[in-house]
mmCIF file of C-alpha atoms and ligand atoms in Angstrom:
data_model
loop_
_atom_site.group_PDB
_atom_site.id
_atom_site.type_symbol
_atom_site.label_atom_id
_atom_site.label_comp_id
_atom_site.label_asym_id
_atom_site.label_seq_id
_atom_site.Cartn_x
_atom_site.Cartn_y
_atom_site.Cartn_z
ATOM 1 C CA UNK A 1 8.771 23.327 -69.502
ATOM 2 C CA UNK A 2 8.103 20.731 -72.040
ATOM 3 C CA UNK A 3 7.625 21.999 -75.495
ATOM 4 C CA UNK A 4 4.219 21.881 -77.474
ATOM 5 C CA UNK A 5 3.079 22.137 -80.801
ATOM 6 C CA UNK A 6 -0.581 21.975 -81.250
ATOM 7 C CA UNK A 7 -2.337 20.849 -85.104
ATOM 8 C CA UNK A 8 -5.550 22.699 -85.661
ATOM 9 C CA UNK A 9 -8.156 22.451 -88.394
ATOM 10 C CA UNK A 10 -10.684 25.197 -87.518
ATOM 11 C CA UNK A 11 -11.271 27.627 -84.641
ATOM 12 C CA UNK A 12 -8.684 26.589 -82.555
ATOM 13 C CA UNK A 13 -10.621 27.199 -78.927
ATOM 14 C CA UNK A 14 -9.133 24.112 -77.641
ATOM 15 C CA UNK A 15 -5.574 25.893 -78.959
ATOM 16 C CA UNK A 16 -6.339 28.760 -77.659
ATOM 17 C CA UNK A 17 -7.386 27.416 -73.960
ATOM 18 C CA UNK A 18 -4.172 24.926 -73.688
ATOM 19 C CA UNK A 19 -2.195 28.427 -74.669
ATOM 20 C CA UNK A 20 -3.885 30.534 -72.334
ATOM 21 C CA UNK A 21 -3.358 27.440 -69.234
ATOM 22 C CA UNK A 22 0.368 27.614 -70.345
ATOM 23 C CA UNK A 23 0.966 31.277 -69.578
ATOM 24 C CA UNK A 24 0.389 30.520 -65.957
ATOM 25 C CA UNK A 25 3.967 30.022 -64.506
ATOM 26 C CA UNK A 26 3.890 27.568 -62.399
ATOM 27 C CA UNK A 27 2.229 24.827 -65.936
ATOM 28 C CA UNK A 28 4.696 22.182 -66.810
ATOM 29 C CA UNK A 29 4.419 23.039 -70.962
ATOM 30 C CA UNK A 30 4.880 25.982 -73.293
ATOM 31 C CA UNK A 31 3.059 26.346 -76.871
ATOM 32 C CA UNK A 32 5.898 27.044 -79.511
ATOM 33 C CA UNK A 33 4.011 26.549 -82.426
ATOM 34 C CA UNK A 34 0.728 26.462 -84.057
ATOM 35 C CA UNK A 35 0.424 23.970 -87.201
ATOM 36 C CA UNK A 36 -3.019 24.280 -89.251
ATOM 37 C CA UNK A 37 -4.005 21.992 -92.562
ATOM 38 C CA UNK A 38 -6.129 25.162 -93.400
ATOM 39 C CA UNK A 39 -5.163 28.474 -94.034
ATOM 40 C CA UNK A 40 -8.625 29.937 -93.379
ATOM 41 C CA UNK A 41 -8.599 27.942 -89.763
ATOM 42 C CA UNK A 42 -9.650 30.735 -87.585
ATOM 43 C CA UNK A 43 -7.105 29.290 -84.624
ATOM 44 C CA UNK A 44 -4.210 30.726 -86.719
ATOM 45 C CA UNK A 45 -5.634 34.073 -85.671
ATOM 46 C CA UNK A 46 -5.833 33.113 -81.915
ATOM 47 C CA UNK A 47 -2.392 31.736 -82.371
ATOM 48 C CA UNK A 48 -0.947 35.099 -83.965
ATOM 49 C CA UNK A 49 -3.163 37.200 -80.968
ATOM 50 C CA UNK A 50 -1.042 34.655 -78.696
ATOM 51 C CA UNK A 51 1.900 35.722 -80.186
ATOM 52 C CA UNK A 52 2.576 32.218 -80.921
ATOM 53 C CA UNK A 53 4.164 31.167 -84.181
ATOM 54 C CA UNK A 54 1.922 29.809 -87.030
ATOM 55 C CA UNK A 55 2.729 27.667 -89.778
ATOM 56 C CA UNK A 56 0.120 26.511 -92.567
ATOM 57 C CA UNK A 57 0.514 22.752 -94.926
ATOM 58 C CA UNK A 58 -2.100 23.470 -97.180
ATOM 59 C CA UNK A 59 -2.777 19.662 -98.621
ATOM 60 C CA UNK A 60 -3.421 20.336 -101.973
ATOM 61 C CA UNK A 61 -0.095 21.854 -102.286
ATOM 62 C CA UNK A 62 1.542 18.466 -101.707
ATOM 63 C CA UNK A 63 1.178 15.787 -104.443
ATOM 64 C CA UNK A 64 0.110 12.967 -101.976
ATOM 65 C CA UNK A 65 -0.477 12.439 -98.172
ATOM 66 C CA UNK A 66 3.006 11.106 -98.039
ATOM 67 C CA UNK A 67 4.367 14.254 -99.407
ATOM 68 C CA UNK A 68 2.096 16.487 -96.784
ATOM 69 C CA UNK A 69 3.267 14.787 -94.065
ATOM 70 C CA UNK A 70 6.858 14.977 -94.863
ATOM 71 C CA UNK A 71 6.920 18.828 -95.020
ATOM 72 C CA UNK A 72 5.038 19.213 -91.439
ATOM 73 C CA UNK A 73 7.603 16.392 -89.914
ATOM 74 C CA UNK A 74 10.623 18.212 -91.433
ATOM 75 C CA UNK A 75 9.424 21.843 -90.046
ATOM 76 C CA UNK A 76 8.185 19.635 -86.599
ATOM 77 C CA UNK A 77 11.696 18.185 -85.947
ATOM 78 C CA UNK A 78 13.138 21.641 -86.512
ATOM 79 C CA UNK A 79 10.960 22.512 -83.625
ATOM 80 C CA UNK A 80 12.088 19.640 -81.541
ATOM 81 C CA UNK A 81 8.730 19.457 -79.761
ATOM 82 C CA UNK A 82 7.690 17.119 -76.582
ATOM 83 C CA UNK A 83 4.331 16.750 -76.969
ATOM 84 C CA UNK A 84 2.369 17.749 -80.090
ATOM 85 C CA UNK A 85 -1.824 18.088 -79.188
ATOM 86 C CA UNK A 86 -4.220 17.526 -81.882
ATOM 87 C CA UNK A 87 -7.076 20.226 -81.215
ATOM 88 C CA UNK A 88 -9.856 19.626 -84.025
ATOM 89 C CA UNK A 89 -7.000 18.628 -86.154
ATOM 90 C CA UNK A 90 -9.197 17.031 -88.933
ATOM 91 C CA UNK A 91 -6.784 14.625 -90.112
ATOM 92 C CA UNK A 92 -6.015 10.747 -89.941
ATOM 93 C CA UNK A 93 -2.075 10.780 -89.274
ATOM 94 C CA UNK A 94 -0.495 8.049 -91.105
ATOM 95 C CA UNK A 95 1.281 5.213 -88.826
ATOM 96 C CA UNK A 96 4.602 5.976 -89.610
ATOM 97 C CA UNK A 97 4.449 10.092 -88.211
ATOM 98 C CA UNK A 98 2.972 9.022 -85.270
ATOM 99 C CA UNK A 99 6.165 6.493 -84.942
ATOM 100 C CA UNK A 100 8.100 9.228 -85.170
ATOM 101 C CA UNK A 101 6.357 10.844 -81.743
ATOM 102 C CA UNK A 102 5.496 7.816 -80.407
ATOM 103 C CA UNK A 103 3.727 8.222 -76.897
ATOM 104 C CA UNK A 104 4.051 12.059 -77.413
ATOM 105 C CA UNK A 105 0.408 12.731 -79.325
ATOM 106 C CA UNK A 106 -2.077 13.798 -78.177
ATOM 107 C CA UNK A 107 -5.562 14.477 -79.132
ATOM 108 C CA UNK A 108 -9.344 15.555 -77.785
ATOM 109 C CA UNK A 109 -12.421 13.577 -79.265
ATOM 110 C CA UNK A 110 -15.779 15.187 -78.603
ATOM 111 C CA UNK A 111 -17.274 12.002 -77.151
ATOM 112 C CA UNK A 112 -16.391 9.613 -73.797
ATOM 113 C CA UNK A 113 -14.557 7.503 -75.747
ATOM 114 C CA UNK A 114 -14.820 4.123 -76.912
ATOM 115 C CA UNK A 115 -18.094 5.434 -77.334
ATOM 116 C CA UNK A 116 -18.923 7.493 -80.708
ATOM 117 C CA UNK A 117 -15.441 7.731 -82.454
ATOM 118 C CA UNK A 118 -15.312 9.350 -85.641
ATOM 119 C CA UNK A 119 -17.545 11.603 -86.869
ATOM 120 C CA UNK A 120 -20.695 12.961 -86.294
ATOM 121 C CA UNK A 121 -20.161 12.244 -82.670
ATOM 122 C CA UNK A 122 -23.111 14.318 -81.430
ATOM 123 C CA UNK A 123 -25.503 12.867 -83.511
ATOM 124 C CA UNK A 124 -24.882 9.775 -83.029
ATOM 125 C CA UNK A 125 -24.520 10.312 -79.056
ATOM 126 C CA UNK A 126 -27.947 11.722 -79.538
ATOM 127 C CA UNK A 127 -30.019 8.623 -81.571
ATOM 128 C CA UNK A 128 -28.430 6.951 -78.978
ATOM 129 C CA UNK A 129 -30.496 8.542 -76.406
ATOM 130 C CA UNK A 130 -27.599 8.912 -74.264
ATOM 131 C CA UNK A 131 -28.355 11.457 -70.867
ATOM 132 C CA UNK A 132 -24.785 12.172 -70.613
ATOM 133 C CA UNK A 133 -22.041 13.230 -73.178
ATOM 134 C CA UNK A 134 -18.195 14.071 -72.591
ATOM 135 C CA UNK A 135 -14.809 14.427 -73.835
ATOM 136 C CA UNK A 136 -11.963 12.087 -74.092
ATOM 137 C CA UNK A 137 -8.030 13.187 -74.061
ATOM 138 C CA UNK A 138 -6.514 10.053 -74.916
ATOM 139 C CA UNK A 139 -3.014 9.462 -76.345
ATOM 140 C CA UNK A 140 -2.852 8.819 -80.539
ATOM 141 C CA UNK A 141 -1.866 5.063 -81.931
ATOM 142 C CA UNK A 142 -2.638 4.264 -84.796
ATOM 143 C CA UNK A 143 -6.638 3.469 -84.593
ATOM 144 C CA UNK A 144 -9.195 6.399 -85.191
ATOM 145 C CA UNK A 145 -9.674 7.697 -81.809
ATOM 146 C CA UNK A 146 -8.024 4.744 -79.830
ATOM 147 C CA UNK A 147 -4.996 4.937 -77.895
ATOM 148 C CA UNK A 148 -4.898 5.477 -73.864
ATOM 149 C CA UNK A 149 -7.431 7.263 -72.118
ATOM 150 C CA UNK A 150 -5.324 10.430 -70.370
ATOM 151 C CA UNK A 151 -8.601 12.441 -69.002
ATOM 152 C CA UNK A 152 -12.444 12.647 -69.513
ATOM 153 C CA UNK A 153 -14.665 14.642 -68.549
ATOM 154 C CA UNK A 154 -18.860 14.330 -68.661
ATOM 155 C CA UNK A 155 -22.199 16.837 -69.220
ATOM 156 C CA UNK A 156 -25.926 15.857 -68.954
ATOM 157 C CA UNK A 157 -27.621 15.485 -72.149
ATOM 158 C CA UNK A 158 -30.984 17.708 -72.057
ATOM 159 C CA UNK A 159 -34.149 18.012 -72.714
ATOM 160 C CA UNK A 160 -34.576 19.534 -76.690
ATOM 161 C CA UNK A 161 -30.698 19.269 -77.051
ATOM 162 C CA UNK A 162 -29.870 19.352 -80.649
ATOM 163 C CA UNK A 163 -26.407 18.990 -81.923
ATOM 164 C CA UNK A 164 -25.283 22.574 -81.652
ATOM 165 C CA UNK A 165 -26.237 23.070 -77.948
ATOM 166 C CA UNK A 166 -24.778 19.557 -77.358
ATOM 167 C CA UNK A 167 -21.775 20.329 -79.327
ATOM 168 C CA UNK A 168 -21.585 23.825 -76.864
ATOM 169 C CA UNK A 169 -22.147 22.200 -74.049
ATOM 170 C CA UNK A 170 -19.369 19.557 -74.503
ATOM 171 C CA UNK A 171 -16.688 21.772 -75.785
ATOM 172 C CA UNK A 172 -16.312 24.098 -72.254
ATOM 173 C CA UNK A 173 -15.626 21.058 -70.455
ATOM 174 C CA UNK A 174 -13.528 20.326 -73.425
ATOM 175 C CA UNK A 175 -10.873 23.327 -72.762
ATOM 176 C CA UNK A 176 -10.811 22.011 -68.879
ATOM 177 C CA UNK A 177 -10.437 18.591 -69.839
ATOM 178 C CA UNK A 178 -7.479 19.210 -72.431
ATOM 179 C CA UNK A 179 -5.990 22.226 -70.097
ATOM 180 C CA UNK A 180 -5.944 19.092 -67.120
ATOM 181 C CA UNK A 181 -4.490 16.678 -69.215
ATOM 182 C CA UNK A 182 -1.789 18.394 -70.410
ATOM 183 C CA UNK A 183 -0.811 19.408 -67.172
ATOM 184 C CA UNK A 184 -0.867 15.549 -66.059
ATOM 185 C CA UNK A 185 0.955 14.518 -69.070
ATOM 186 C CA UNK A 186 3.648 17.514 -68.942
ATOM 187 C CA UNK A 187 4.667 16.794 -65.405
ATOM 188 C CA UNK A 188 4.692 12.731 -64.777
ATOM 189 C CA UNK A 189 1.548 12.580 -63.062
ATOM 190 C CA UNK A 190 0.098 10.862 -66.179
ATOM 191 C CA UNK A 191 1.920 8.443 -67.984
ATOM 192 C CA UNK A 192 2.804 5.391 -69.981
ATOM 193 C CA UNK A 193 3.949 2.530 -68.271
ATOM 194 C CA UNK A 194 6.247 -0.208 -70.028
ATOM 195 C CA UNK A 195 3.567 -2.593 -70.755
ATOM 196 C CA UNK A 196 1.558 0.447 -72.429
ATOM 197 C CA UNK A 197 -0.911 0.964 -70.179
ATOM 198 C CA UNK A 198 -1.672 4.474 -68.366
ATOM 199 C CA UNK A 199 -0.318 5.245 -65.000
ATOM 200 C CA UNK A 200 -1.500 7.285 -62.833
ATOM 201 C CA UNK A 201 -0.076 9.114 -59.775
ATOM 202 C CA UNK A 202 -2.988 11.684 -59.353
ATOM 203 C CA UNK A 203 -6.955 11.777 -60.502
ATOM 204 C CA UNK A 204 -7.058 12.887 -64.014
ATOM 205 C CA UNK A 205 -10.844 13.528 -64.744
ATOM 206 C CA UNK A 206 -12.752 17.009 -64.082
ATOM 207 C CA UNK A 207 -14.174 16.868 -60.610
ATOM 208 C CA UNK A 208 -15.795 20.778 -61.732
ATOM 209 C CA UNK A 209 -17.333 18.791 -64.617
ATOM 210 C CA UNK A 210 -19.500 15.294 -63.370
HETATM 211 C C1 LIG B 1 -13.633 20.075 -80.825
HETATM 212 O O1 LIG B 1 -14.945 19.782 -80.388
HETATM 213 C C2 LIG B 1 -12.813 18.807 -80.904
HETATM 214 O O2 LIG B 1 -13.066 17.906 -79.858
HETATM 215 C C3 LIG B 1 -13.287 18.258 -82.215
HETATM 216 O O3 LIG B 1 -13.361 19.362 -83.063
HETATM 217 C C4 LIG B 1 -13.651 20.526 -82.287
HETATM 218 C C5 LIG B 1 -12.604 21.562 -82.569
HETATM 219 O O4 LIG B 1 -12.927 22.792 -81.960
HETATM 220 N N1 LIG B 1 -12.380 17.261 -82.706
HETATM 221 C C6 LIG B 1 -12.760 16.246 -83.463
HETATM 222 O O5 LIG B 1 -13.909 16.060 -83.797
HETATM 223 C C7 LIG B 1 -11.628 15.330 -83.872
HETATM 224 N N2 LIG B 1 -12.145 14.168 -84.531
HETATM 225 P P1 LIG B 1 -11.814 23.907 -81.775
HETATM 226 O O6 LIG B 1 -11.132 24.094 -83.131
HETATM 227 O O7 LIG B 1 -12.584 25.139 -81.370
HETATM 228 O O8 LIG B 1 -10.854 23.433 -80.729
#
């Protein structure tokens, strides 16, 4: 079983769903560990519920950004992890950490992706007048929310929606989506060919979900 560490900002339900897919026994990946930025982030209570190791880089108690990401990459490379997931991990990772797990991050963007990266996704997604909304797993580089597209999955936008319901609706198919693509990713069916480009042996979007 491949080895995962998953970064979380806030309330973790994307943490807590990709935990909760890997204590089936037949999935492909284990969580080990449980980094948050915050040490209010209500995921590091999920996490401890899980019985799943936490551990908490406050930024402010780092002189720079260098300095932050130093102390998670030193505890990270203790873990010797296979795939870390970003899970509402609200922070840009500088270009030379995600060298050091190149083709091994991963991360879930409230939006179908190219469309709407960044933030305020829903809002955005909304003045847009868009009728349908999504999620995007997609593999890190070193653009904002670029970086292969692993596994998407799409809602209707409704009548009234505001960005709260939107924002609801978007993250169930969220825990799917992320649950699915870590599967795909953990066992080969996803994956990065030479040239970069995604491969794909199997259908990696959310039949349940379109
Ligand atoms: C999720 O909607 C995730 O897609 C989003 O934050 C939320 C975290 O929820 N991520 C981003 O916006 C990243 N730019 P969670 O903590 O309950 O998983």
């Amino acid at each position: 079983r491949k080895r995962v560490v998953v970064f979380i900002s806030g309330g973790g339900s994307n943490m807590a769903a990709l935990a909760d897919a890997c204590a089936a026994p037949d999935f492909p990946a284990e969580v080990i560990a449980v980094f948050s930025d915050k040490p209010a982030a209500g995921g590091l209570v999920k996490a401890a519920e899980r019985g799943i190791a936490t551990y908490t880089f406050e930024r402010r108690a780092y002189a720079g950004k260098a300095e932050h990401e130093a102390a998670i990459l030193v505890a990270l490379d203790a873990l010797s992890p296979d795939i870390i997931c970003l899970a509402g991990y609200m922070r840009l990772l500088s270009a030379d950490f995600i060298r050091a797990y190149e083709g091994r991050i991963l991360n879930i963007h409230p939006s179908l992706l190219p469309l709407f990266p960044g933030l305020h996704t829903h809002q955005r997604a909304l003045d847009a007048g868009m009728m349908v909304a999504g999620c995007t797993v997609h593999l890190v580089t070193e653009g904002m929310d670029e970086g292969p597209v692993l596994a998407q999955s799409v809602v209707p936008v409704l009548p009234g929606d505001t960005v709260d319901t939107l924002a609801a609706r978007v993250l169930t198919v969220e825990h799917r989506s992320y649950a699915l693509a870590l599967r795909l990713f953990a066992d080969g069916t996803v994956r990065i060919g030479a040239d970069g480009r995604v491969e794909r042996t199997g259908y990696a979007s959310d039949p349940a979900a379109t």
